[in-house]
Short mmCIF file of C-alpha atoms (C1' of nucleotides) in Angstrom, two decimals:
data_model
loop_
_atom_site.label_atom_id
_atom_site.label_comp_id
_atom_site.label_asym_id
_atom_site.label_seq_id
_atom_site.Cartn_x
_atom_site.Cartn_y
_atom_site.Cartn_z
CA MET A 1 133.21 94.02 123.64
CA ALA A 2 133.54 90.49 122.71
CA ALA A 3 130.56 88.57 121.15
CA THR A 4 128.02 87.36 123.88
CA LYS A 5 128.37 83.95 122.00
CA ASP A 6 131.37 82.05 123.54
CA PRO A 7 130.04 78.76 125.24
CA ARG A 8 131.93 76.78 127.58
CA PRO A 9 134.81 75.12 125.84
CA CYS A 10 134.14 71.39 126.17
CA SER A 11 135.06 68.17 124.48
CA ILE A 12 131.64 66.97 124.84
CA ALA A 13 130.45 69.78 122.81
CA ASP A 14 133.11 69.37 120.34
CA ALA A 15 132.18 65.47 120.09
CA LEU A 16 128.78 66.51 119.58
CA THR A 17 129.30 68.68 116.70
CA LEU A 18 130.86 65.61 115.02
CA VAL A 19 128.29 62.81 116.01
CA GLY A 20 125.54 64.74 117.69
CA GLU A 21 123.43 65.31 114.45
CA LYS A 22 120.36 63.52 114.01
CA TYR A 23 121.24 59.70 112.67
CA SER A 24 124.88 60.02 113.19
CA LEU A 25 125.03 57.61 116.14
CA LEU A 26 122.60 55.31 114.36
CA VAL A 27 124.92 55.01 111.52
CA LEU A 28 127.75 54.32 113.78
CA ARG A 29 125.68 51.61 115.36
CA GLU A 30 124.98 49.96 112.20
CA VAL A 31 128.45 50.35 110.96
CA CYS A 32 129.65 48.68 114.20
CA LEU A 33 127.28 45.80 113.51
CA GLY A 34 128.79 45.41 110.07
CA ASN A 35 126.12 46.94 108.00
CA GLY A 36 128.04 49.41 106.07
CA ARG A 37 125.93 49.62 102.76
CA PHE A 38 123.88 52.65 101.90
CA ASP A 39 120.48 50.61 101.36
CA GLN A 40 121.14 48.88 104.42
CA LEU A 41 121.71 51.93 106.50
CA VAL A 42 118.54 53.45 105.07
CA ARG A 43 116.65 50.44 105.87
CA ASN A 44 117.90 49.75 109.46
CA ILE A 45 117.99 53.52 110.49
CA GLY A 46 114.81 54.88 108.58
CA ALA A 47 116.80 58.08 107.57
CA PRO A 48 115.94 60.00 104.49
CA ARG A 49 118.55 58.96 101.77
CA ASP A 50 119.93 62.55 101.37
CA ILE A 51 120.36 63.20 104.83
CA LEU A 52 122.15 59.85 105.22
CA ALA A 53 124.58 60.86 102.27
CA THR A 54 125.34 64.20 103.94
CA ARG A 55 126.02 62.19 107.45
CA LEU A 56 128.32 59.69 105.76
CA ARG A 57 130.34 62.32 104.06
CA ARG A 58 130.67 64.18 107.27
CA LEU A 59 131.85 61.07 109.36
CA VAL A 60 134.40 59.94 106.78
CA GLU A 61 135.83 63.66 106.68
CA ALA A 62 135.90 63.45 110.65
CA GLY A 63 137.72 60.23 110.45
CA ILE A 64 135.19 58.19 112.26
CA LEU A 65 134.31 56.12 109.02
CA THR A 66 136.18 55.07 105.93
CA LYS A 67 134.35 54.35 102.57
CA ARG A 68 135.82 51.41 100.70
CA ALA A 69 134.96 49.56 97.51
CA TYR A 70 133.67 46.11 97.94
CA SER A 71 133.31 45.71 94.10
CA GLU A 72 134.74 47.29 90.94
CA ARG A 73 132.24 46.82 88.12
CA PRO A 74 129.87 47.48 89.29
CA GLN A 75 131.16 50.10 91.51
CA ARG A 76 129.68 49.33 95.08
CA TYR A 77 130.65 50.98 98.31
CA GLU A 78 130.66 50.12 102.08
CA TYR A 79 131.47 52.32 105.08
CA ARG A 80 133.39 50.83 107.99
CA PRO A 81 134.28 52.26 111.34
CA THR A 82 137.99 53.65 111.90
CA GLN A 83 139.71 53.21 114.97
CA ALA A 84 138.20 56.29 116.27
CA GLY A 85 134.80 55.13 115.28
CA LEU A 86 135.34 51.74 117.09
CA GLU A 87 136.06 53.88 120.13
CA LEU A 88 132.76 55.45 120.19
CA GLU A 89 131.24 51.83 120.84
CA PRO A 90 131.50 52.14 124.37
CA VAL A 91 129.29 55.27 124.54
CA LEU A 92 126.75 53.53 122.36
CA MET A 93 126.83 50.49 124.66
CA THR A 94 126.35 52.91 127.72
CA LEU A 95 123.68 54.83 126.08
CA MET A 96 121.80 51.65 125.25
CA ALA A 97 122.14 50.38 128.85
CA TRP A 98 120.45 53.57 129.93
CA GLY A 99 117.77 53.14 127.40
CA ASP A 100 117.40 49.52 128.64
CA ARG A 101 116.86 50.64 132.19
CA HIS A 102 114.87 53.74 131.90
CA LEU A 103 112.78 53.59 128.85
CA ARG A 104 111.65 49.76 128.84
CA LYS A 105 109.56 47.64 131.11
CA ASP A 106 111.11 44.47 132.51
CA ASP A 107 113.24 42.56 130.17
CA ASP A 108 112.14 43.66 126.76
CA ARG A 109 115.25 44.85 125.28
CA PRO A 110 115.39 44.91 121.64
CA MET A 111 119.18 43.87 121.48
CA VAL A 112 121.41 41.84 123.79
CA ILE A 113 125.21 42.33 123.50
CA GLU A 114 127.37 39.08 124.46
CA HIS A 115 130.64 39.57 125.78
CA ILE A 116 133.69 37.60 124.91
CA CYS A 117 133.65 36.25 128.54
CA GLY A 118 130.43 34.52 127.99
CA ASN A 119 127.91 36.74 129.72
CA GLU A 120 125.52 39.26 128.67
CA LEU A 121 127.21 42.81 128.56
CA VAL A 122 126.31 45.26 131.26
CA PRO A 123 128.45 48.06 130.51
CA LEU A 124 129.76 49.90 133.69
CA VAL A 125 131.69 53.07 133.56
CA THR A 126 134.51 52.81 135.87
CA CYS A 127 137.56 55.03 137.07
CA GLN A 128 140.79 53.68 135.40
CA ALA A 129 142.76 54.75 138.63
CA CYS A 130 140.84 52.95 141.33
CA GLY A 131 138.38 50.63 139.39
CA GLY A 132 135.31 52.30 141.23
CA THR A 133 132.04 52.86 139.25
CA VAL A 134 131.54 56.49 138.12
CA ASP A 135 128.72 58.22 140.19
CA HIS A 136 127.76 61.69 140.13
CA ALA A 137 128.63 62.14 144.03
CA ASP A 138 132.05 61.05 143.72
CA LEU A 139 132.93 63.68 140.84
CA THR A 140 134.55 67.25 141.03
CA ALA A 141 134.92 69.29 137.86
CA HIS A 142 137.71 71.44 137.31
CA PRO A 143 137.51 73.76 134.36
CA GLN A 144 141.07 74.45 132.83
CA ALA A 145 139.98 76.82 130.27
CA PRO A 146 141.07 80.63 131.28
CA GLY A 147 138.05 82.92 132.08
CA TRP A 148 135.75 79.78 132.92
CA THR A 149 134.48 78.49 136.38
CA VAL A 150 132.43 75.50 137.17
CA ALA A 151 129.47 77.97 137.51
CA GLY A 152 130.12 79.88 134.12
CA PRO A 153 132.44 82.77 132.65
CA SER A 154 134.35 84.73 135.06
CA ALA A 155 134.83 88.66 134.97
CA ALA A 156 133.27 89.02 131.34
CA MET B 1 102.93 45.09 102.29
CA ALA B 2 103.90 47.01 105.48
CA ALA B 3 105.31 50.73 105.54
CA THR B 4 108.96 50.77 104.24
CA LYS B 5 109.59 53.06 107.47
CA ASP B 6 110.10 50.62 110.44
CA PRO B 7 113.74 51.03 111.59
CA ARG B 8 115.46 48.74 113.82
CA PRO B 9 114.14 48.88 117.33
CA CYS B 10 116.70 49.83 119.56
CA SER B 11 117.44 51.41 122.88
CA ILE B 12 120.03 53.68 121.47
CA ALA B 13 117.64 55.07 119.16
CA ASP B 14 114.98 55.74 121.93
CA ALA B 15 117.44 57.22 124.15
CA LEU B 16 118.56 59.56 121.65
CA THR B 17 114.92 60.71 120.66
CA LEU B 18 114.96 62.24 124.49
CA VAL B 19 118.48 63.44 124.67
CA GLY B 20 119.83 63.54 121.03
CA GLU B 21 118.25 66.80 120.08
CA LYS B 22 120.85 69.61 119.77
CA TYR B 23 121.90 71.08 123.07
CA SER B 24 120.21 68.59 125.09
CA LEU B 25 123.29 66.77 126.42
CA LEU B 26 124.81 70.12 126.97
CA VAL B 27 122.06 71.10 129.30
CA LEU B 28 122.42 67.87 131.25
CA ARG B 29 126.22 68.59 131.49
CA GLU B 30 125.38 72.16 133.02
CA VAL B 31 122.74 70.82 135.23
CA CYS B 32 125.20 68.06 136.55
CA LEU B 33 127.79 70.93 137.22
CA GLY B 34 124.95 72.59 139.34
CA ASN B 35 124.19 75.44 136.78
CA GLY B 36 120.38 74.86 136.47
CA ARG B 37 119.27 78.36 135.93
CA PHE B 38 117.96 79.48 132.82
CA ASP B 39 120.20 82.51 132.00
CA GLN B 40 123.39 80.31 132.99
CA LEU B 41 122.38 77.90 130.62
CA VAL B 42 122.10 80.14 127.74
CA ARG B 43 125.52 81.60 128.43
CA ASN B 44 127.10 78.42 129.32
CA ILE B 45 125.76 76.57 126.22
CA GLY B 46 125.37 79.20 123.90
CA ALA B 47 121.80 78.12 122.73
CA PRO B 48 119.03 80.36 121.74
CA ARG B 49 116.65 81.01 124.39
CA ASP B 50 113.47 79.75 122.77
CA ILE B 51 115.03 76.39 121.59
CA LEU B 52 116.28 76.02 125.32
CA ALA B 53 113.14 76.65 126.65
CA THR B 54 111.74 73.84 124.41
CA ARG B 55 114.60 71.44 125.38
CA LEU B 56 114.00 72.00 129.12
CA ARG B 57 110.22 71.35 128.55
CA ARG B 58 111.09 68.06 127.06
CA LEU B 59 113.77 66.84 129.48
CA VAL B 60 111.55 67.56 132.37
CA GLU B 61 108.46 65.70 130.72
CA ALA B 62 111.06 62.83 129.82
CA GLY B 63 111.78 62.69 133.53
CA ILE B 64 115.22 63.42 133.24
CA LEU B 65 115.37 67.02 134.84
CA THR B 66 112.95 68.64 137.23
CA LYS B 67 112.11 72.04 137.72
CA ARG B 68 112.25 73.76 141.20
CA ALA B 69 111.57 77.26 142.60
CA TYR B 70 114.39 78.45 144.50
CA SER B 71 112.70 81.76 145.20
CA GLU B 72 108.97 82.67 145.52
CA ARG B 73 108.40 86.34 145.03
CA PRO B 74 109.90 87.05 142.81
CA GLN B 75 109.42 83.51 141.34
CA ARG B 76 112.84 81.93 140.17
CA TYR B 77 113.44 78.56 138.84
CA GLU B 78 116.22 76.15 138.40
CA TYR B 79 116.66 72.98 136.85
CA ARG B 80 118.10 69.94 138.43
CA PRO B 81 118.83 66.29 137.35
CA THR B 82 116.62 63.41 138.35
CA GLN B 83 118.36 60.26 139.25
CA ALA B 84 117.61 59.15 135.71
CA GLY B 85 119.46 62.27 134.42
CA LEU B 86 122.55 61.84 136.97
CA GLU B 87 122.63 57.98 135.44
CA LEU B 88 123.40 59.82 131.96
CA GLU B 89 126.60 61.42 133.47
CA PRO B 90 128.76 58.31 132.77
CA VAL B 91 127.61 58.88 128.98
CA LEU B 92 128.69 62.47 129.18
CA MET B 93 131.95 61.22 130.78
CA THR B 94 132.68 58.44 128.34
CA LEU B 95 132.07 60.92 125.38
CA MET B 96 134.24 63.60 126.85
CA ALA B 97 137.13 61.31 127.11
CA TRP B 98 136.65 60.19 123.35
CA GLY B 99 136.84 64.04 122.49
CA ASP B 100 139.73 64.61 124.59
CA ARG B 101 141.57 61.68 122.84
CA HIS B 102 140.41 62.19 119.39
CA LEU B 103 139.75 65.95 118.93
CA ARG B 104 142.57 67.53 120.97
CA LYS B 105 146.30 68.00 121.00
CA ASP B 106 148.36 66.71 123.78
CA ASP B 107 146.97 67.76 127.16
CA ASP B 108 144.90 70.69 126.39
CA ARG B 109 141.63 69.20 128.04
CA PRO B 110 139.14 72.12 128.56
CA MET B 111 137.92 70.26 131.83
CA VAL B 112 139.36 67.95 134.12
CA ILE B 113 137.20 65.66 136.38
CA GLU B 114 138.68 64.53 139.84
CA HIS B 115 137.26 61.36 141.16
CA ILE B 116 136.96 60.84 144.79
CA CYS B 117 139.82 58.35 144.86
CA GLY B 118 142.02 61.46 144.33
CA ASN B 119 143.14 60.83 140.89
CA GLU B 120 142.02 62.45 137.65
CA LEU B 121 139.13 60.42 136.04
CA VAL B 122 139.82 58.50 133.03
CA PRO B 123 136.42 56.66 132.49
CA LEU B 124 136.50 53.19 131.37
CA VAL B 125 133.51 51.02 129.92
CA THR B 126 134.00 47.62 131.42
CA CYS B 127 131.95 44.33 131.82
CA GLN B 128 130.01 43.91 134.92
CA ALA B 129 130.53 40.29 134.68
CA CYS B 130 134.07 39.68 134.18
CA GLY B 131 135.52 43.33 134.62
CA GLY B 132 137.18 43.63 131.32
CA THR B 133 137.24 46.73 129.17
CA VAL B 134 134.73 46.74 126.42
CA ASP B 135 136.11 46.52 122.93
CA HIS B 136 134.50 46.07 119.71
CA ALA B 137 136.29 42.66 118.78
CA ASP B 138 134.97 41.19 122.19
CA LEU B 139 131.15 41.91 121.38
CA THR B 140 128.52 39.81 119.65
CA ALA B 141 125.22 41.29 119.05
CA HIS B 142 121.79 39.33 119.51
CA PRO B 143 118.68 41.21 118.22
CA GLN B 144 115.66 40.08 120.13
CA ALA B 145 113.12 41.76 118.02
CA PRO B 146 111.10 39.59 115.94
CA GLY B 147 111.88 39.98 112.32
CA TRP B 148 115.37 41.54 112.82
CA THR B 149 118.74 40.12 112.47
CA VAL B 150 121.91 41.72 112.86
CA ALA B 151 121.94 42.66 109.16
CA GLY B 152 118.51 43.89 109.04
CA PRO B 153 114.98 43.07 108.60
CA SER B 154 114.35 39.20 107.85
CA ALA B 155 111.77 38.22 105.23
CA ALA B 156 109.52 41.45 105.07
"C1'" DC C 1 110.76 106.86 138.37
"C1'" DC C 2 114.31 104.46 136.16
"C1'" DT C 3 117.17 100.55 135.68
"C1'" DG C 4 118.22 95.78 136.02
"C1'" DT C 5 117.57 90.87 136.71
"C1'" DG C 6 115.55 86.08 135.81
"C1'" DA C 7 112.73 83.38 133.08
"C1'" DG C 8 110.96 83.07 129.63
"C1'" DT C 9 107.54 84.28 124.78
"C1'" DT C 10 106.84 86.24 120.29
"C1'" DG C 11 107.70 87.05 115.19
"C1'" DG C 12 109.92 86.59 110.89
"C1'" DA C 13 113.98 85.13 108.31
"C1'" DA C 14 117.35 81.46 107.15
"C1'" DA C 15 118.70 76.90 107.36
"C1'" DA C 16 117.90 71.81 107.87
"C1'" DT C 17 114.64 67.86 107.19
"C1'" DC C 18 111.66 65.12 104.57
"C1'" DA C 19 109.38 62.07 100.63
"C1'" DA C 20 109.52 61.09 96.45
"C1'" DA C 21 111.28 60.86 92.14
"C1'" DC C 22 115.00 60.59 89.33
"C1'" DC C 23 119.97 59.22 87.46
"C1'" DC C 24 123.73 55.96 86.02
"C1'" DA C 25 125.96 51.87 85.65
"C1'" DT C 26 125.74 47.21 85.64
"C1'" DT C 27 123.71 42.53 85.67
"C1'" DA C 28 119.66 39.11 85.44
"C1'" DA C 29 115.16 37.58 82.98
"C1'" DG C 30 112.33 36.96 79.14
"C1'" DC D 1 117.20 43.12 72.34
"C1'" DT D 2 113.95 45.07 75.55
"C1'" DT D 3 112.44 45.24 80.51
"C1'" DA D 4 113.26 44.97 85.29
"C1'" DA D 5 116.11 45.19 89.36
"C1'" DT D 6 120.09 46.51 92.21
"C1'" DG D 7 123.30 49.72 94.51
"C1'" DG D 8 124.43 54.19 95.68
"C1'" DG D 9 123.54 58.08 95.55
"C1'" DT D 10 121.25 63.48 93.76
"C1'" DT D 11 117.70 66.72 92.62
"C1'" DT D 12 113.32 68.84 93.62
"C1'" DG D 13 109.86 71.29 96.30
"C1'" DA D 14 107.10 71.38 100.54
"C1'" DT D 15 107.30 71.06 105.69
"C1'" DT D 16 109.89 71.78 110.07
"C1'" DT D 17 113.36 73.76 112.86
"C1'" DT D 18 116.51 76.73 114.19
"C1'" DC D 19 118.01 81.14 114.67
"C1'" DC D 20 118.32 86.05 116.53
"C1'" DA D 21 116.49 90.03 118.29
"C1'" DA D 22 113.08 92.30 120.60
"C1'" DC D 23 109.46 91.95 123.84
"C1'" DT D 24 106.88 90.82 128.21
"C1'" DC D 25 106.15 90.13 133.09
"C1'" DA D 26 107.24 90.47 138.24
"C1'" DC D 27 109.71 92.21 141.11
"C1'" DA D 28 114.17 94.81 143.43
"C1'" DG D 29 117.19 98.59 144.30
"C1'" DG D 30 118.69 103.26 144.14
#
DNA sequence: CCTGTGAGTTGGAAAATCAAACCCATTAAG
DNA sequence: CTTAATGGGTTTGATTTTCCAACTCACAGG
């Protein structure tokens, strides 16, 4: 009998094993803001230095960040997002918008993002095909993995 | 001098204190799929039962899930997303799309989402004002919190 | 009566986090 | 020349979480 330990195969889960650990998405936030230096990350995120070092290694090896020297003698490094890292920014924006809407009173947003169009960014998640916004009621899930239905594993 | 422990005030960080712990977003995934029962969550997520119980309590108290009895005698409960919970689904869809693009070869997506328009959902994050997609190069951040610049704390 | 299901709780070992101190190279100040 | 500061970490030891298996409780079925 197989192990009772095969969770649903899922790209959300896979993405979270890379960026779901504590502080990882905050590292990405700072790095996208242009703050890629170690001490800056420590101050702006408030994470322990050793944990931060671990996360940075992991994000670099995952291809989400790159480490580059901005000075030889003395050697000094900074972290910058890769293309894959930059493509996580929409996730951050969507999460920030959710936090602004549900966790704050009125308009006390700690950060406003300006879009190139000149307006304040209010991110919407839309369907590429029809352009409509993505709402729960409009979605139907189709698991592709063999042995899995929406409800769970079939015929264990 | 103040404590050296005031991280940047940020709705991303605040949102992550609620849904950033291990398994929390996977719980939301399952609950959005309609799988709100305890043993179903254990099987489909692969999380330890005690941790799951802790997460469920937290998500309920945060107003992201509700606990409902679907049977008295014997008492049996299920968890369902609140409106706030449903509004996190776009975050999940965006994260899933990122995982599909960057963590998988070709078209071996473990799950396909169908939009009501009849097409496969490819989520795009767009600007509500102009409708354009959200790319890093088009964004400018404006911190609103006193004492904070994009780079970090000003004049501690 | 014995077994099974659903929804958890309990106990103890293993792993991760935390804060503070330390290290190394280089530059700046007195 | 000695002392202090900066940047980018590593080390150490105490505290928290996580993990896993076993257990509980209430009811239902055969």
